[in-house]
């Protein structure tokens, strides 16, 4: 597996095929809006590699991450709270962010 980036996506390639991606935009923060991994590759290291590259890009550009996708919010706040240092503080404090985390936990 290899990870590549363009101006709006980080994507994972396996044997020449794109098997997953993160959509993002950049301004004063990196807004990570969507993550997708093909169903047959879920549970592989593709998701982890994509998220690690998102954090690496954040560090390289000295920008915080504003995750707007439910999966990424849960990844940063519950599965790996040690990574919350990468998050845009205003995103964590926002009522919408807190409500979405609460809704995710209902399931």
C-alpha positions as a printed NumPy array, in Angstrom:
array([[  0.   ,   0.   ,   0.   ],
       [  1.147,   3.486,  -0.716],
       [ -0.281,   6.864,   0.183],
       [ -0.436,   9.797,  -2.228],
       [ -1.858,  13.32 ,  -2.01 ],
       [ -3.229,  15.957,  -4.291],
       [ -4.717,  19.37 ,  -3.464],
       [ -7.972,  17.945,  -2.085],
       [ -7.452,  14.249,  -1.324],
       [ -5.148,  11.826,   0.391],
       [ -5.542,   8.428,  -1.187],
       [ -4.377,   4.874,  -0.646],
       [ -3.187,   2.789,  -3.599],
       [ -2.88 ,  -0.996,  -3.583],
       [ -1.61 ,  -2.816,  -6.685],
       [ -2.341,   0.213,  -8.851],
       [ -5.925,   0.653,  -7.614],
       [ -7.252,   3.365,  -5.358],
       [ -8.821,   1.64 ,  -2.34 ],
       [ -9.503,   4.589,  -0.044],
       [ -9.267,   8.332,   0.392],
       [ -9.77 ,  11.333,   2.658],
       [-11.308,  14.478,   1.193],
       [ -9.997,  17.722,   2.664],
       [ -9.641,  21.433,   2.084],
       [ -7.039,  23.847,   3.407],
       [ -7.252,  27.397,   4.669],
       [ -6.117,  28.36 ,   8.158],
       [ -6.953,  24.743,   9.133],
       [ -7.242,  21.42 ,   7.312],
       [-10.933,  20.554,   7.116],
       [-11.144,  16.784,   6.737],
       [-14.665,  16.218,   5.439],
       [-14.849,  12.57 ,   4.417],
       [-12.999,   9.268,   4.663],
       [-13.789,   6.182,   2.599],
       [-12.155,   2.762,   2.293],
       [-13.516,   0.106,  -0.055],
       [-15.511,  -2.475,   1.952],
       [-13.164,  -5.342,   1.106],
       [-10.233,  -3.35 ,   2.541],
       [-11.847,  -2.196,   5.768],
       [ -9.985,  -3.631,   8.708],
       [ -6.719,  -3.488,   6.768],
       [ -4.157,  -0.819,   7.511],
       [ -5.541,   1.513,   4.795],
       [ -7.605,   3.643,   7.204],
       [ -4.74 ,   3.961,   9.646],
       [ -2.314,   4.956,   6.887],
       [ -4.707,   7.606,   5.554],
       [ -5.213,   9.132,   8.997],
       [ -1.497,   9.028,   9.763],
       [ -0.798,  10.9  ,   6.538],
       [ -3.456,  13.475,   7.433],
       [ -1.632,  14.071,  10.733],
       [  1.743,  14.199,   8.934],
       [  0.38 ,  16.81 ,   6.519],
       [ -0.962,  18.784,   9.472],
       [  2.479,  18.777,  11.067],
       [  4.285,  19.649,   7.806],
       [  2.006,  22.636,   7.18 ],
       [  1.682,  23.671,  10.84 ],
       [ -2.102,  23.535,  10.503],
       [ -4.634,  21.985,  12.855],
       [ -7.263,  19.497,  11.671],
       [-11.   ,  20.211,  11.73 ],
       [-12.669,  16.801,  11.23 ],
       [-16.232,  17.211,   9.997],
       [-16.82 ,  13.522,   9.283],
       [-18.302,  11.415,  12.08 ],
       [-15.785,   8.585,  11.718],
       [-12.788,  10.922,  11.965],
       [-14.302,  12.737,  14.948],
       [-14.698,   9.43 ,  16.74 ],
       [-11.177,   8.375,  15.734],
       [ -9.635,  11.519,  17.241],
       [-11.81 ,  11.819,  20.339],
       [-12.532,   8.248,  21.415],
       [-10.318,   5.718,  19.696],
       [ -7.144,   7.812,  19.937],
       [ -7.623,  10.768,  22.291],
       [ -3.833,  11.152,  22.357],
       [ -4.171,  12.55 ,  18.819],
       [ -6.502,  15.366,  19.886],
       [ -3.469,  17.658,  19.902],
       [ -3.849,  17.734,  16.09 ],
       [ -7.372,  19.121,  16.283],
       [ -8.49 ,  22.682,  15.766],
       [ -9.511,  23.777,  19.284],
       [-12.581,  25.721,  18.169],
       [-13.875,  22.575,  16.453],
       [-13.66 ,  20.595,  19.694],
       [-15.474,  23.296,  21.677],
       [-18.278,  23.84 ,  19.18 ],
       [-21.753,  22.689,  20.27 ],
       [-22.216,  20.979,  16.884],
       [-19.029,  18.931,  17.347],
       [-20.057,  17.886,  20.867],
       [-23.571,  17.019,  19.694],
       [-22.212,  14.893,  16.836],
       [-19.936,  12.981,  19.24 ],
       [-22.94 ,  12.413,  21.499],
       [-25.008,  11.14 ,  18.534],
       [-22.215,   8.779,  17.449],
       [-22.164,   7.298,  20.95 ],
       [-25.882,   6.594,  20.824],
       [-25.338,   3.853,  18.23 ]])
